Short mmCIF file of C-alpha atoms and ligand atoms in Angstrom, two decimals:
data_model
loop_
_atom_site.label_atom_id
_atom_site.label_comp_id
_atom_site.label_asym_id
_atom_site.label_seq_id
_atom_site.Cartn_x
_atom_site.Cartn_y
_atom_site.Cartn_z
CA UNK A 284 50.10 -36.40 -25.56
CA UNK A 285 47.72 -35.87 -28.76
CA UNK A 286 43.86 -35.90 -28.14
CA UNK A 287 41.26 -36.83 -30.41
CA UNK A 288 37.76 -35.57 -29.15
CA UNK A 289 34.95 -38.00 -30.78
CA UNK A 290 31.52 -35.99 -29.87
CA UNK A 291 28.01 -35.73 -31.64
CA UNK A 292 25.30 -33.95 -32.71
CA UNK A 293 21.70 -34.01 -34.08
CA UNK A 294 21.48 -37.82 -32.44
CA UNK A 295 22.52 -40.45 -30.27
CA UNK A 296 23.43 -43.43 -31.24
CA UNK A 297 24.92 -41.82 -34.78
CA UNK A 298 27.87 -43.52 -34.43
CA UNK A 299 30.83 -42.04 -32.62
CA UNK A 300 31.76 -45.40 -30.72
CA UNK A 301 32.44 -46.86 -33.94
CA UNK A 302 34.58 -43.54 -35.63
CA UNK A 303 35.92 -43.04 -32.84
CA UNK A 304 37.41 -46.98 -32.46
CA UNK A 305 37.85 -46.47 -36.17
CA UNK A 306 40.36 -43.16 -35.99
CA UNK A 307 42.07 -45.32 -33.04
CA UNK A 308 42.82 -48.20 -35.17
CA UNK A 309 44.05 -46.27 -38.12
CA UNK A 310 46.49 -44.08 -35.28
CA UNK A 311 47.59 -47.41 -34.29
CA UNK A 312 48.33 -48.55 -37.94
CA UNK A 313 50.60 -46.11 -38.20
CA UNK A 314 52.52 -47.08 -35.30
CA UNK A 315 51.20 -44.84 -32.69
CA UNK A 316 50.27 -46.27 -28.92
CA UNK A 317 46.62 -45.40 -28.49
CA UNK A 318 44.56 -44.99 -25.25
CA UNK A 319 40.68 -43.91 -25.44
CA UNK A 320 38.47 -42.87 -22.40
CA UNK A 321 34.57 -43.02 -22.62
CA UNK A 322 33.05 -39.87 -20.99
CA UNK A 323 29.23 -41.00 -20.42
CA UNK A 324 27.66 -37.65 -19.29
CA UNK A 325 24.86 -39.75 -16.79
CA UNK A 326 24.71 -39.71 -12.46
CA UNK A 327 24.85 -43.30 -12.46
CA UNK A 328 28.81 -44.52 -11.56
CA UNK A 329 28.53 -46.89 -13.67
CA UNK A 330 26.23 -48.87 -16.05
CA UNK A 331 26.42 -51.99 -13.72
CA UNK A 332 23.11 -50.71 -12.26
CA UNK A 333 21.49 -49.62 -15.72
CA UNK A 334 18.76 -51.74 -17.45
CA UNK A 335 20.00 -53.93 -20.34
CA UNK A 336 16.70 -53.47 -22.01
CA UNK A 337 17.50 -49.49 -21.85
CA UNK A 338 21.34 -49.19 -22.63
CA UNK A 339 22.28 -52.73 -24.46
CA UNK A 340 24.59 -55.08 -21.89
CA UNK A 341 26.82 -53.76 -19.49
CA UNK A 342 30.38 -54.35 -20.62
CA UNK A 343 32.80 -55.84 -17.77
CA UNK A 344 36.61 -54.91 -17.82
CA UNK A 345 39.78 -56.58 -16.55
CA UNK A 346 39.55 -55.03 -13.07
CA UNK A 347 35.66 -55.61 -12.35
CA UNK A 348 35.10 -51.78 -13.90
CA UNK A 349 31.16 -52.43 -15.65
CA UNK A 350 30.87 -49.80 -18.22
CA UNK A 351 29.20 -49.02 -21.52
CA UNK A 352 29.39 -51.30 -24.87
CA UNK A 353 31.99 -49.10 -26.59
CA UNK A 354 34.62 -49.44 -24.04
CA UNK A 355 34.35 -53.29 -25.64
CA UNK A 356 35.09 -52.07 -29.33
CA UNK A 357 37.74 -50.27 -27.91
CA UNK A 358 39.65 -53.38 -26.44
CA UNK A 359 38.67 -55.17 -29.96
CA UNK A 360 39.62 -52.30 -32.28
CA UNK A 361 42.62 -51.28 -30.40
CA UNK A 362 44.08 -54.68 -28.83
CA UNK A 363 44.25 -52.99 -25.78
CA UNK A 364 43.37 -53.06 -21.86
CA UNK A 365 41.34 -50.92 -20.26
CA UNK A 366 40.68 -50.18 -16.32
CA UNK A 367 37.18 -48.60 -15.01
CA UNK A 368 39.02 -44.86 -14.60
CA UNK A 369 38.83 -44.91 -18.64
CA UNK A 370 35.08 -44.86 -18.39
CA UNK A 371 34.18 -41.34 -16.59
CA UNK A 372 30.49 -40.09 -15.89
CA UNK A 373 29.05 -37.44 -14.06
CA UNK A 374 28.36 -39.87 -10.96
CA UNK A 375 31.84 -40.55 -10.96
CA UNK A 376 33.05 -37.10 -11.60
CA UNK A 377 30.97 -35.44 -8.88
CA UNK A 378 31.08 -38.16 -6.02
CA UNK A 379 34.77 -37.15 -6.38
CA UNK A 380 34.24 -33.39 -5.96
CA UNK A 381 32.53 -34.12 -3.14
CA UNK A 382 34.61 -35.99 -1.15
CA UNK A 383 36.95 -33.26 -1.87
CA UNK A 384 34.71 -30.73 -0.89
CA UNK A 385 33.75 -33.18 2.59
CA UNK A 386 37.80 -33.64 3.26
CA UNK A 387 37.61 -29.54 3.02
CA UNK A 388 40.51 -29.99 -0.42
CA UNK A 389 38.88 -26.14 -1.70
CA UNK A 390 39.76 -24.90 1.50
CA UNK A 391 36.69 -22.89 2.38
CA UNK A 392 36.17 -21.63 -1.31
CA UNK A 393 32.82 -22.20 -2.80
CA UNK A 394 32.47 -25.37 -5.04
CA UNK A 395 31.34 -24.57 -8.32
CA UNK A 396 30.77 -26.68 -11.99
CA UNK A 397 33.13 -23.61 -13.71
CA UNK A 398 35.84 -23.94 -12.64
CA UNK A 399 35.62 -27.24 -9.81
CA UNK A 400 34.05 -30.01 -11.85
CA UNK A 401 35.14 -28.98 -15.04
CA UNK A 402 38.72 -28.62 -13.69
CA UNK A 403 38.48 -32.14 -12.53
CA UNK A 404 37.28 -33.87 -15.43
CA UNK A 405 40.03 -31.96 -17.43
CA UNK A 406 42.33 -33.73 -14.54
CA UNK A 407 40.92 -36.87 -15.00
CA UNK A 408 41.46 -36.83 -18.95
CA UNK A 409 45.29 -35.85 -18.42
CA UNK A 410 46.18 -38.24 -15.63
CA UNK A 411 44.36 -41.45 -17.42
CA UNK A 412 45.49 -40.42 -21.08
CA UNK A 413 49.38 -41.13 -19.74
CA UNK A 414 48.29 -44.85 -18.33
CA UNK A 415 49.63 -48.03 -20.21
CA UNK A 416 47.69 -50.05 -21.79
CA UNK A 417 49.24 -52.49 -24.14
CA UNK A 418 51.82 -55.29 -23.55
CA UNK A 419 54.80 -52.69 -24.01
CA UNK A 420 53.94 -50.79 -20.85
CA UNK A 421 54.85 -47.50 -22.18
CA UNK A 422 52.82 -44.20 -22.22
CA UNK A 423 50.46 -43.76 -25.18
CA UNK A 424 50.76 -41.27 -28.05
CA UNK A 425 47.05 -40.31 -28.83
CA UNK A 426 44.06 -40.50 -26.03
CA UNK A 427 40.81 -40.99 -27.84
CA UNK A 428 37.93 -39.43 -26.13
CA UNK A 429 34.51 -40.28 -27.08
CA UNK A 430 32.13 -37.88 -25.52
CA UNK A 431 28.95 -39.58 -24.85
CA UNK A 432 25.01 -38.04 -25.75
CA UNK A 433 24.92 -35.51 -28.31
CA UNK A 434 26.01 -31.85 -28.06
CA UNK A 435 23.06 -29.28 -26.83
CA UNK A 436 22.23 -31.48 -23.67
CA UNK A 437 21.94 -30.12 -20.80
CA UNK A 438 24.20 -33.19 -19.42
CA UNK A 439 27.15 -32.61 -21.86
CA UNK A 440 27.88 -28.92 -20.76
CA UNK A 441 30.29 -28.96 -18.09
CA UNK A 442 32.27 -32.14 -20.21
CA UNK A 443 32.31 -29.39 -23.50
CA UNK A 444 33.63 -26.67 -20.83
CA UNK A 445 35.94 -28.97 -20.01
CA UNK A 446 37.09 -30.30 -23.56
CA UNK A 447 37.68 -26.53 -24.72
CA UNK A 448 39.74 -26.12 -21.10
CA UNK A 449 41.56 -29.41 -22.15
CA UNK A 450 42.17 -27.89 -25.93
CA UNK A 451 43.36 -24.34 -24.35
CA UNK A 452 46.08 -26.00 -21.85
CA UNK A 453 47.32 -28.52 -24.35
CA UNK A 454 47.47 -26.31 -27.76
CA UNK A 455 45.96 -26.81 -31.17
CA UNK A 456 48.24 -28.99 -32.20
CA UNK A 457 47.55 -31.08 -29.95
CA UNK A 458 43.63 -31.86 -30.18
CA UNK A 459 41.70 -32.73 -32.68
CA UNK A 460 38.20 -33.06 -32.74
CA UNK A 461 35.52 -35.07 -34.92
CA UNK A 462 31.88 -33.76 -35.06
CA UNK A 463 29.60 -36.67 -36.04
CA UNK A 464 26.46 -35.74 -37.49
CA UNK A 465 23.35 -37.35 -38.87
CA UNK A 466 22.20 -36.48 -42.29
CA UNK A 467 18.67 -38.18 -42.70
CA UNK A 468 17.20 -39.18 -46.44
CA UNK A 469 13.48 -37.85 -46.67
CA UNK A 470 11.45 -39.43 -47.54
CA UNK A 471 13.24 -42.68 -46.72
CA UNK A 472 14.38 -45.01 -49.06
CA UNK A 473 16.01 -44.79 -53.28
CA UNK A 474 14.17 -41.52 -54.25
CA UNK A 475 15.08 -39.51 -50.85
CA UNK A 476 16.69 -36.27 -50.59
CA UNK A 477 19.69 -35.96 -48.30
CA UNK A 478 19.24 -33.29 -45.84
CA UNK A 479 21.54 -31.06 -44.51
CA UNK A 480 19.71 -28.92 -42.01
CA UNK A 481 20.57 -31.15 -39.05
CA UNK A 482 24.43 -30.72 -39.66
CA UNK A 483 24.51 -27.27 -39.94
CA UNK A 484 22.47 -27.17 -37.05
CA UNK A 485 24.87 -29.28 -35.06
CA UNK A 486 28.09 -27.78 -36.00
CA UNK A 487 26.29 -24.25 -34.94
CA UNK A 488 25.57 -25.64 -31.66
CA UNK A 489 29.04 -26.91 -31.06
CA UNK A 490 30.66 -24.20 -31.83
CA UNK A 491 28.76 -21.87 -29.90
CA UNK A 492 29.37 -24.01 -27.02
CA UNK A 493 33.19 -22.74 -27.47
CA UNK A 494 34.64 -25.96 -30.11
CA UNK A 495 35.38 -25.98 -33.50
CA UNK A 496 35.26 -29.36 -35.11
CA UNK A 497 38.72 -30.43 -37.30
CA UNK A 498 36.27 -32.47 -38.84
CA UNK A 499 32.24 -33.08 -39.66
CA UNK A 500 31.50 -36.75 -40.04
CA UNK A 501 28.33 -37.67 -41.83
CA UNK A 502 26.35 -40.54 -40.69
CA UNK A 503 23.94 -41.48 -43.60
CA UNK A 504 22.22 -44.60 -44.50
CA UNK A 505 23.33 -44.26 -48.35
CA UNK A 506 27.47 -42.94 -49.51
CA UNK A 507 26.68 -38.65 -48.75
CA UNK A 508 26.13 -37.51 -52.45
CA UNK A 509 28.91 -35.15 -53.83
CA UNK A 510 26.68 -31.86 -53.80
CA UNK A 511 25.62 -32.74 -50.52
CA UNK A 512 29.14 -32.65 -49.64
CA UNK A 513 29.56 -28.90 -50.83
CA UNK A 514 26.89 -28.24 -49.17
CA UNK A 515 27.89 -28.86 -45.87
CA UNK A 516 31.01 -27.84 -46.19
CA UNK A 517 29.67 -24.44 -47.66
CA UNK A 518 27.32 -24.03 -45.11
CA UNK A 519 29.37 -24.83 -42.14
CA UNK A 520 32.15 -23.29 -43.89
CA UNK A 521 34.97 -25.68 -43.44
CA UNK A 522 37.12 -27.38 -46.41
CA UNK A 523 35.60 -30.10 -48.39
CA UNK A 524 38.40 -32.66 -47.11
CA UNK A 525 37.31 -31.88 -43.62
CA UNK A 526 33.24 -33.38 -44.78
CA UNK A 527 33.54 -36.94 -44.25
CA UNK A 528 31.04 -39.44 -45.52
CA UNK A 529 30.29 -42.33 -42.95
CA UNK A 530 27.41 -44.57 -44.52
CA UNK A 531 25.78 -47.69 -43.53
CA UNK A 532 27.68 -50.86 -43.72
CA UNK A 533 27.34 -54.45 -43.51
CA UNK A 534 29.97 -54.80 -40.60
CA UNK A 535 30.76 -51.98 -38.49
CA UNK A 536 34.53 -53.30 -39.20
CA UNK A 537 34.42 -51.37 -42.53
CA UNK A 538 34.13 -48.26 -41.40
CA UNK A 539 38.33 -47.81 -40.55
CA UNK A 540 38.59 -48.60 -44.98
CA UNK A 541 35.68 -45.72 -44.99
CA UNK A 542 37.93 -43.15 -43.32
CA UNK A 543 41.56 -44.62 -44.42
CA UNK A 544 39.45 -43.80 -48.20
CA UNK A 545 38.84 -40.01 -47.02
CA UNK A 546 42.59 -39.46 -45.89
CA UNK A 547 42.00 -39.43 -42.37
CA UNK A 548 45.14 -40.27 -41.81
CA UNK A 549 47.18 -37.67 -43.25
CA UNK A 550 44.66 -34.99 -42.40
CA UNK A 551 44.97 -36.54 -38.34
CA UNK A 552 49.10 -36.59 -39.21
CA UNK A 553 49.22 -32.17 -40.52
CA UNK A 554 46.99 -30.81 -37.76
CA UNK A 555 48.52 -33.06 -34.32
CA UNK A 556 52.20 -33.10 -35.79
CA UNK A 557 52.61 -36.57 -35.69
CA UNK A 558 55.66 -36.68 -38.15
CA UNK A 559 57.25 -35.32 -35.03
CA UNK A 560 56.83 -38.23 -32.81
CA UNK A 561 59.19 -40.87 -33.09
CA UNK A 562 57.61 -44.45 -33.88
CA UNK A 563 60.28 -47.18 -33.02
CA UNK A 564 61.41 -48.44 -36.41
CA UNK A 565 60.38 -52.04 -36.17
CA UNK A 566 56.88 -50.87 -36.42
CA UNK A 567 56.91 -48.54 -39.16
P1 ADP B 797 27.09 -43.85 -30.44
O1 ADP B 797 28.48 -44.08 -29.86
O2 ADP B 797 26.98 -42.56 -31.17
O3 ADP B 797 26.00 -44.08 -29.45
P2 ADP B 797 27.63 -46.35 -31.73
O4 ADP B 797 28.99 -46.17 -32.31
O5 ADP B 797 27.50 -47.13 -30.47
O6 ADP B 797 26.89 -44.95 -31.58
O7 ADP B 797 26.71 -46.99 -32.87
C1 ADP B 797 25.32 -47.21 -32.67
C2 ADP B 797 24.90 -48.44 -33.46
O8 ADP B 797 25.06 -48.18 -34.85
C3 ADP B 797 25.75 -49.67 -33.14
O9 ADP B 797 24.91 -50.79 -33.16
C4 ADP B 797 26.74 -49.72 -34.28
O10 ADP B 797 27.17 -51.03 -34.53
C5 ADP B 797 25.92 -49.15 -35.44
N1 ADP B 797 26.75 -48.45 -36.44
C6 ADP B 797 27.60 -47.42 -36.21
N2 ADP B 797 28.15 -46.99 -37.36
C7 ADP B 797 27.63 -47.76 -38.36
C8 ADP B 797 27.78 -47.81 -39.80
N3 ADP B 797 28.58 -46.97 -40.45
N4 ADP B 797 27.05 -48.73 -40.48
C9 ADP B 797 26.22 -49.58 -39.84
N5 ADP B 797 26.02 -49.59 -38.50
C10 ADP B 797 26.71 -48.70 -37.76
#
């Protein structure tokens, strides 16, 4: 199993749902089977009891599951199914551990975030990553997780822990992770000056939480000029390739032709090995 951690930074609402349906479809173009789990890092179960007005309209899956928007763009993007287990939060995640802790599972020990709740979100990853969920019925390839909130939070921690657990066990060539970042024009509008403080900002913080992004993608509302570019990938030094530029578009259904332009796929195809997984011939 390959994983492709989708996290942010500086913001939310930058645009991770949509890169990370984005990386999916372009996996799946390629003839991969792709999965994707929604890690929203909140105490509520579920979003069936969150206000509309706050959090946009609560999106209803095949088995009653109500969940977050971008669990939606995932069954669009992907042309898949998905059940309520692919949408974890903290409520979920620690109403769990506690019934394991009440059924007396940790056998006396006591029950911690490092390593009890961490441990069983990494669980929770593995065992939903291997479920079916197209017509063939057959294990997926690539899991995409999109980690909810932004890097920093206080919310987000254990899920991070937990991420760089998940990276450790499975092996770098096995997880890949995308950064998305904000970079804001000041002032707004023609004449503005993209700025690059907020990145390198980011990228600090999520490394020093223990992860080092595969790749930094740029949310901007104009294409990321070319010095701006260097820039980022000077200051957070990484490799220009690995500096993607994700602007504004008319229709969020562009931005797969945004990355396919930046040779996501063949960067995606070097670091998780993918040559090595054997695609049944009619869909190559
Ligand atoms: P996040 O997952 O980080 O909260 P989303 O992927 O849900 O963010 O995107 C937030 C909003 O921004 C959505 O309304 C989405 O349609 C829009 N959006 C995302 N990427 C782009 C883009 N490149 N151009 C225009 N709108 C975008």
């Amino acid at each position: 199993m390959k994983y492709v951690l989708v996290s942010g930074g500086v913001i939310s609402g930058v645009g991770k749902g949509i890169i990370a349906s984005s990386t999916g479809l372009l996996l799946k173009t390629s003839g991969l089977k792709v999965t994707s789990i929604k890690i929203d890092p909140y105490m509520n179960i579920d979003a069936g009891t969150m206000s509309p007005i706050e959090h946009g309209e609560c999106y209803v899956l095949d088995d009653g599951g109500e969940c977050d928007l971008d669990l939606g763009n995932y069954e669009r993007y992907l042309h898949i199914t998905l059940r309520r287990d692919n949408n974890i939060t903290t409520g979920k995640i620690y109403q769990q551990v506690i019934a394991a802790e009440r059924r007396g599972d940790y056998l006396g020990k006591t029950v911690q975030v490092v390593p009890h709740v961490t441990g069983a979100i990494e669980e929770w990853v593995e065992r939903v990553a291997k479920v079916p969920v197209d017509d063939s019925g057959e294990e997926p390839d690539v899991c995409v997780i999109e980690l909810g909130g932004t890097v920093g939070d206080i919310e987000s921690a254990p899920f991070i822990h937990a991420m760089t657990q998940l990276q450790r066990n499975v092996g770098k060539n096995n997880f890949f992770q995308i950064h998305v970042s904000y970079v804001p024009v000041i002032p707004p509008g023609a004449s503005g000056e993209q700025k690059t403080k907020p990145t390198q900002r980011a990228v600090g913080d999520v490394r020093s939480a223990g992860l080092n992004p595969d790749l930094i993608a740029c949310r901007c509302e104009r294409p990321l000029e070319e010095p701006i570019i260097k820039k980022i990938a000077n200051m957070c030094q990484v490799e220009h390739e690995q500096v993607f530029a994700v602007h504004d578009v008319s229709t969020t259904y562009r931005v797969p032709l945004l990355l396919e332009k930046q040779n996501l796929l063949p960067i995606l195809r070097r670091k998780l090995q993918l040559d090595a997984i054997t695609i049944p011939p009619t869909l190559v």
